[in-house]
Amino acid sequence: MVGTDSHRTQGTGHATGPDRRIGSTMTPGPATTDGARARAATSADGFRADEAARTSPADAYTPSARVRTPRPVQDLPDLTAGANGLPPLQDDSDRTVGAPRPRAVKPPPPAASTPRPPAPRRPSAPTRRFLARATLLSAALSMAGALLGLGRDQALAHLFGAGAESDAFLVAWTVPEMASTLLIEDGMAFVLVPAFSVALARRAAQGAGSPDPVRALVSSSLPRLCLALAGTAALLAAGAPMLVSALAPGLSDPSLAVSCTRLTATCVLSFGVAGYFSAALRAHRSYLAPGAIYIAYNLAIITAMFALGARWGVQAAALGVAIGGCLMAVVQAPPLWRRIARRPEQAVQVPASPHEGDGGRTVAFGLVCAVLLFALCRQSQVLIERYFASGLPAGSISHLNYAQKVAQLPMSLSMMVCVVTFPVVARAIAEGDTRRATERVERDLALMACLVLVGAAVVVAGAPQIVQLLFQRGAFTAQDTAATAAVMRVYALGLLGQTLVGALVRSYFSTGRTTWFPLGAMGAGALATAGISLWAVGPWGARGIAAANAAGITLTALLLLLGLGPRAVPVCVRRVVAELSRPVRAAACATGAGLLCVRQFDSPAAAVAACCLCVTAVFLLLAWALDAAGARSLLLPVTQSVRSSVTRRLRHGR
């Protein structure tokens, strides 16, 4: 089982706390019958009927009463079908009472030339090696896309600076930002990954020769989605003047923002198709093409700005958004087609999902509404920022944008953990394995907190040097650097909340059932953001808006964490809070060390490099000391492997 905690003993039925399994007392009596199996299933906590009934012959015919704990199903041979060279388990329910029980015949040992096949493993339970490789691949592709996104922002700052022209484009940029959240990152994934997980489980159970549930899902949902998205894109393009006046009423030149918005409105359709393809591929556990979409997207924008910027001005960037959105869908179409066309050769026994009782509908309309409204409410924080910043001096929207893009790089990297494991959690829920989903979610929260807090410490410690190194050239002045760095430090305070919201909301929507609690929590956070922005924008300007953003998203994260329970993947809130406190303490100390380190260097490049090394070293040492996210158990196999390798070399040298 993946994602087990360090204090649990793998391969046994014992655990501590609320995750303990059932240990049953076996007494002498007749062989296990169907009625006994049903009673065993109802008395087991977290075991299904087939798991509780599949015990070894020694457990079924013990001569004296002893306490036994059932082993996991994957460790047991199939005794009912004569697999692995063992005779089939005979049903003696009609044996005469008091008659002597026939002695079990000891099976002959398997031949030396015919090794016993390994115990069957649940096809939907990926190994740790697969999860690690998928996470590394997704993180590498995400980092490449983030670096290209940083290059895109650098090109925008170099060509157009931080003024009225860049502000106009960033108002139009609101459309692809919201479309990305709704249709790629959150909304589409929350709806379609659980739906495709259920369809894949049904496909595995049916095998060849039956109607394919995956193809049925695609044929029933994709055409309707494309039609709805095309209509929405047309409405946005037609209503661009009203949209710009609502988003940024204080713009000095709204006509430029209107023309850019009409170009970026096309991404509603292209992003929707790309998000659909991405969710389907991740449910199939394919991460290469979905991870590469932002590489193609940002390359198109950068190329358009440098090729057409002199002629079209900032509208070239908007044209690059339209072209890049189409490329995001194109790069994913071939691998998705190959996986949809492929069918399993034989059926695999998969238990029915406890969340499939939806009247035959794979994607519920209420779930779609709940997910889309949540994503819209989450993206409303950006709308609140643009609204209040439009009344500040020219360039304030640009300062907020650049600061947010750089500060969110650590969050984007840490979210790759959740992107990879979300299909795993959804598949476990689809099969009724709540224990595996709970362990996965708790481990992901601790690991993601460690990753994002390291980046947040670097951002807070070296913000001026980072902005100077990345943006201070061309039309981007030293005053812009100082203003952006101040905002970026405030943004970093909300990175942990941003990451936790992205991880926790997947726990709510992974069940495939309609729930409105995430929308209520996000609504409370958005109201807090608006209220604090209204109060803080006067005395503190853009920094007050950034502080309101951090406070609102942190409030949402706390509400989502406290609301976990039957409506989502059940986790132990106290254990999660205790685990999160460890990397927070380590990050606070690492930030202080980074602030002292950057003062020793005059070169921005040297200061940023030294800050990264110092913060990372201090954080890792404290994480080891505090055992944050199970750092000791994670690094112990590595140290043992290195030690054994060195020992072997020394012995060989002798």
Coordinates of N, CA and C in Angstrom, one line a residue, residues 274-358:
A274 N -8.0 21.7 -23.9 CA -6.8 21.2 -23.3 C -6.9 20.7 -21.9
G275 N -7.8 21.3 -21.1 CA -8.1 20.8 -19.8 C -8.8 19.5 -19.8
Y276 N -9.7 19.3 -20.7 CA -10.3 18.0 -20.9 C -9.3 16.9 -21.2
F277 N -8.5 17.1 -22.2 CA -7.5 16.2 -22.5 C -6.5 15.9 -21.4
S278 N -6.1 16.9 -20.7 CA -5.2 16.8 -19.5 C -5.8 15.9 -18.4
A279 N -7.1 16.2 -18.1 CA -7.7 15.4 -17.0 C -7.8 13.9 -17.4
A280 N -8.2 13.7 -18.7 CA -8.3 12.3 -19.2 C -6.9 11.6 -19.2
L281 N -5.9 12.2 -19.6 CA -4.6 11.6 -19.6 C -4.1 11.3 -18.2
R282 N -4.3 12.2 -17.3 CA -3.8 12.0 -15.9 C -4.6 10.9 -15.2
A283 N -5.9 10.8 -15.6 CA -6.6 9.6 -15.0 C -6.1 8.3 -15.6
H284 N -5.5 8.3 -16.8 CA -4.8 7.2 -17.4 C -3.4 7.1 -16.9
R285 N -3.0 7.9 -16.0 CA -1.6 8.0 -15.4 C -0.6 8.2 -16.5
S286 N -0.9 9.2 -17.3 CA 0.0 9.7 -18.3 C 0.3 11.2 -18.0
Y287 N 1.5 11.5 -17.8 CA 1.8 12.9 -17.3 C 2.8 13.6 -18.2
L288 N 3.3 13.0 -19.3 CA 4.2 13.7 -20.1 C 3.6 14.8 -20.9
A289 N 2.5 14.5 -21.7 CA 1.8 15.5 -22.5 C 1.1 16.6 -21.6
P290 N 0.4 16.2 -20.6 CA -0.2 17.3 -19.7 C 0.9 18.2 -19.1
G291 N 2.0 17.7 -18.8 CA 3.0 18.6 -18.2 C 3.7 19.5 -19.2
A292 N 3.6 19.2 -20.5 CA 4.3 20.0 -21.5 C 3.4 21.1 -22.1
I293 N 2.2 21.2 -21.7 CA 1.3 22.2 -22.3 C 1.7 23.6 -22.1
Y294 N 2.2 23.9 -20.9 CA 2.6 25.3 -20.6 C 3.9 25.6 -21.3
I295 N 4.7 24.6 -21.6 CA 5.9 24.9 -22.4 C 5.5 25.4 -23.8
A296 N 4.6 24.7 -24.4 CA 4.2 25.1 -25.8 C 3.4 26.5 -25.7
Y297 N 2.7 26.7 -24.6 CA 1.9 27.9 -24.5 C 2.8 29.1 -24.3
N298 N 3.8 29.1 -23.4 CA 4.7 30.2 -23.2 C 5.6 30.4 -24.4
L299 N 6.0 29.4 -25.1 CA 6.8 29.6 -26.2 C 6.1 30.3 -27.3
A300 N 4.8 30.1 -27.5 CA 4.0 30.8 -28.5 C 3.9 32.3 -28.1
I301 N 3.7 32.6 -26.8 CA 3.6 34.0 -26.5 C 4.9 34.7 -26.6
I302 N 6.0 34.1 -26.2 CA 7.3 34.8 -26.3 C 7.6 35.0 -27.8
T303 N 7.4 34.0 -28.6 CA 7.7 34.2 -30.1 C 6.8 35.3 -30.7
A304 N 5.6 35.3 -30.3 CA 4.7 36.4 -30.9 C 5.1 37.8 -30.5
M305 N 5.6 37.9 -29.2 CA 6.0 39.2 -28.7 C 7.2 39.7 -29.5
F306 N 8.2 38.9 -29.6 CA 9.4 39.3 -30.3 C 9.3 39.4 -31.8
A307 N 8.4 38.6 -32.4 CA 8.2 38.7 -33.8 C 7.3 39.8 -34.3
L308 N 6.2 40.1 -33.5 CA 5.2 41.1 -33.9 C 5.1 42.3 -32.9
G309 N 6.0 42.3 -31.9 CA 5.8 43.4 -30.9 C 6.1 44.8 -31.5
A310 N 7.0 44.9 -32.4 CA 7.4 46.2 -33.0 C 6.2 46.7 -33.8
R311 N 5.4 45.8 -34.4 CA 4.3 46.3 -35.3 C 3.0 46.4 -34.6
W312 N 2.7 45.4 -33.7 CA 1.4 45.3 -33.1 C 1.4 45.9 -31.7
G313 N 2.6 46.1 -31.1 CA 2.6 46.5 -29.7 C 2.3 45.4 -28.8
V314 N 1.6 45.7 -27.7 CA 1.3 44.7 -26.7 C 0.2 43.7 -27.2
Q315 N -0.5 44.1 -28.3 CA -1.5 43.1 -28.8 C -0.8 41.9 -29.3
A316 N 0.5 41.9 -29.6 CA 1.2 40.7 -30.1 C 1.2 39.6 -29.0
A317 N 1.3 40.1 -27.7 CA 1.2 39.1 -26.6 C -0.1 38.5 -26.5
A318 N -1.2 39.3 -26.8 CA -2.6 38.7 -26.8 C -2.8 37.7 -27.9
L319 N -2.2 38.0 -29.1 CA -2.2 37.0 -30.2 C -1.5 35.7 -29.8
G320 N -0.3 35.9 -29.1 CA 0.4 34.7 -28.6 C -0.4 33.8 -27.7
V321 N -1.3 34.5 -26.9 CA -2.1 33.7 -26.0 C -3.1 32.9 -26.8
A322 N -3.7 33.4 -27.8 CA -4.6 32.7 -28.7 C -3.9 31.5 -29.4
I323 N -2.7 31.7 -29.9 CA -2.0 30.6 -30.6 C -1.6 29.6 -29.6
G324 N -1.1 30.0 -28.4 CA -0.6 29.1 -27.4 C -1.7 28.2 -26.9
G325 N -2.9 28.7 -26.8 CA -4.0 27.9 -26.3 C -4.3 26.7 -27.2
C326 N -4.2 27.0 -28.5 CA -4.5 25.9 -29.5 C -3.4 24.9 -29.4
L327 N -2.1 25.3 -29.2 CA -1.0 24.3 -29.1 C -1.2 23.4 -27.9
M328 N -1.8 24.0 -26.8 CA -2.0 23.2 -25.6 C -2.9 22.0 -25.9
A329 N -3.9 22.2 -26.7 CA -4.7 21.0 -27.1 C -4.1 20.1 -28.1
V330 N -3.3 20.7 -29.0 CA -2.7 19.8 -30.1 C -1.7 18.8 -29.5
V331 N -0.9 19.2 -28.6 CA 0.1 18.3 -28.1 C -0.4 17.2 -27.3
Q332 N -1.7 17.3 -26.8 CA -2.2 16.2 -26.0 C -3.2 15.3 -26.8
A333 N -3.6 15.7 -28.0 CA -4.5 14.9 -28.8 C -4.0 13.5 -29.1
P334 N -2.8 13.3 -29.7 CA -2.4 12.0 -30.1 C -2.2 11.0 -28.9
P335 N -1.6 11.3 -27.8 CA -1.5 10.3 -26.7 C -2.9 10.0 -26.1
L336 N -3.8 10.9 -26.1 CA -5.1 10.6 -25.6 C -5.9 9.7 -26.5
W337 N -5.8 9.9 -27.8 CA -6.4 9.0 -28.8 C -5.9 7.6 -28.6
R338 N -4.6 7.4 -28.4 CA -4.1 6.1 -28.3 C -4.6 5.3 -27.1
R339 N -4.8 6.1 -26.0 CA -5.3 5.4 -24.8 C -6.8 5.2 -24.8
I340 N -7.5 6.0 -25.5 CA -8.9 5.8 -25.6 C -9.2 4.6 -26.5
A341 N -8.4 4.4 -27.5 CA -8.6 3.3 -28.4 C -8.2 2.0 -27.9
R342 N -7.3 2.0 -26.8 CA -6.8 0.7 -26.3 C -7.8 0.1 -25.3
R343 N -8.0 -1.2 -25.4 CA -8.9 -1.9 -24.5 C -8.2 -3.0 -23.8
P344 N -8.6 -3.4 -22.6 CA -7.9 -4.5 -21.9 C -8.3 -5.8 -22.5
E345 N -7.4 -6.8 -22.5 CA -7.7 -8.1 -23.1 C -8.6 -8.9 -22.3
Q346 N -8.5 -8.9 -21.0 CA -9.3 -9.7 -20.1 C -9.8 -8.8 -18.9
A347 N -10.8 -9.2 -18.3 CA -11.4 -8.5 -17.2 C -10.6 -8.7 -15.9
V348 N -10.6 -7.7 -15.1 CA -10.0 -7.7 -13.8 C -11.0 -7.5 -12.7
Q349 N -11.1 -8.3 -11.7 CA -12.1 -8.1 -10.7 C -11.9 -6.9 -9.9
V350 N -12.8 -5.9 -10.0 CA -12.7 -4.6 -9.3 C -14.0 -4.4 -8.5
P351 N -13.9 -4.1 -7.2 CA -15.1 -3.9 -6.5 C -15.9 -2.7 -6.9
A352 N -17.1 -2.7 -6.6 CA -18.0 -1.6 -7.0 C -17.7 -0.4 -6.1
S353 N -17.8 0.8 -6.7 CA -17.5 2.0 -6.0 C -18.7 2.4 -5.1
P354 N -18.4 2.8 -3.9 CA -19.6 3.3 -3.1 C -20.1 4.6 -3.5
H355 N -19.5 5.3 -4.5 CA -20.0 6.6 -4.9 C -20.5 6.5 -6.3
E356 N -20.9 5.3 -6.8 CA -21.4 5.2 -8.1 C -23.0 5.3 -8.1
G357 N -23.6 5.4 -7.0 CA -25.0 5.4 -7.0 C -25.6 6.7 -7.4
D358 N -25.4 7.1 -8.6 CA -25.8 8.5 -9.1 C -26.9 8.4 -10.1

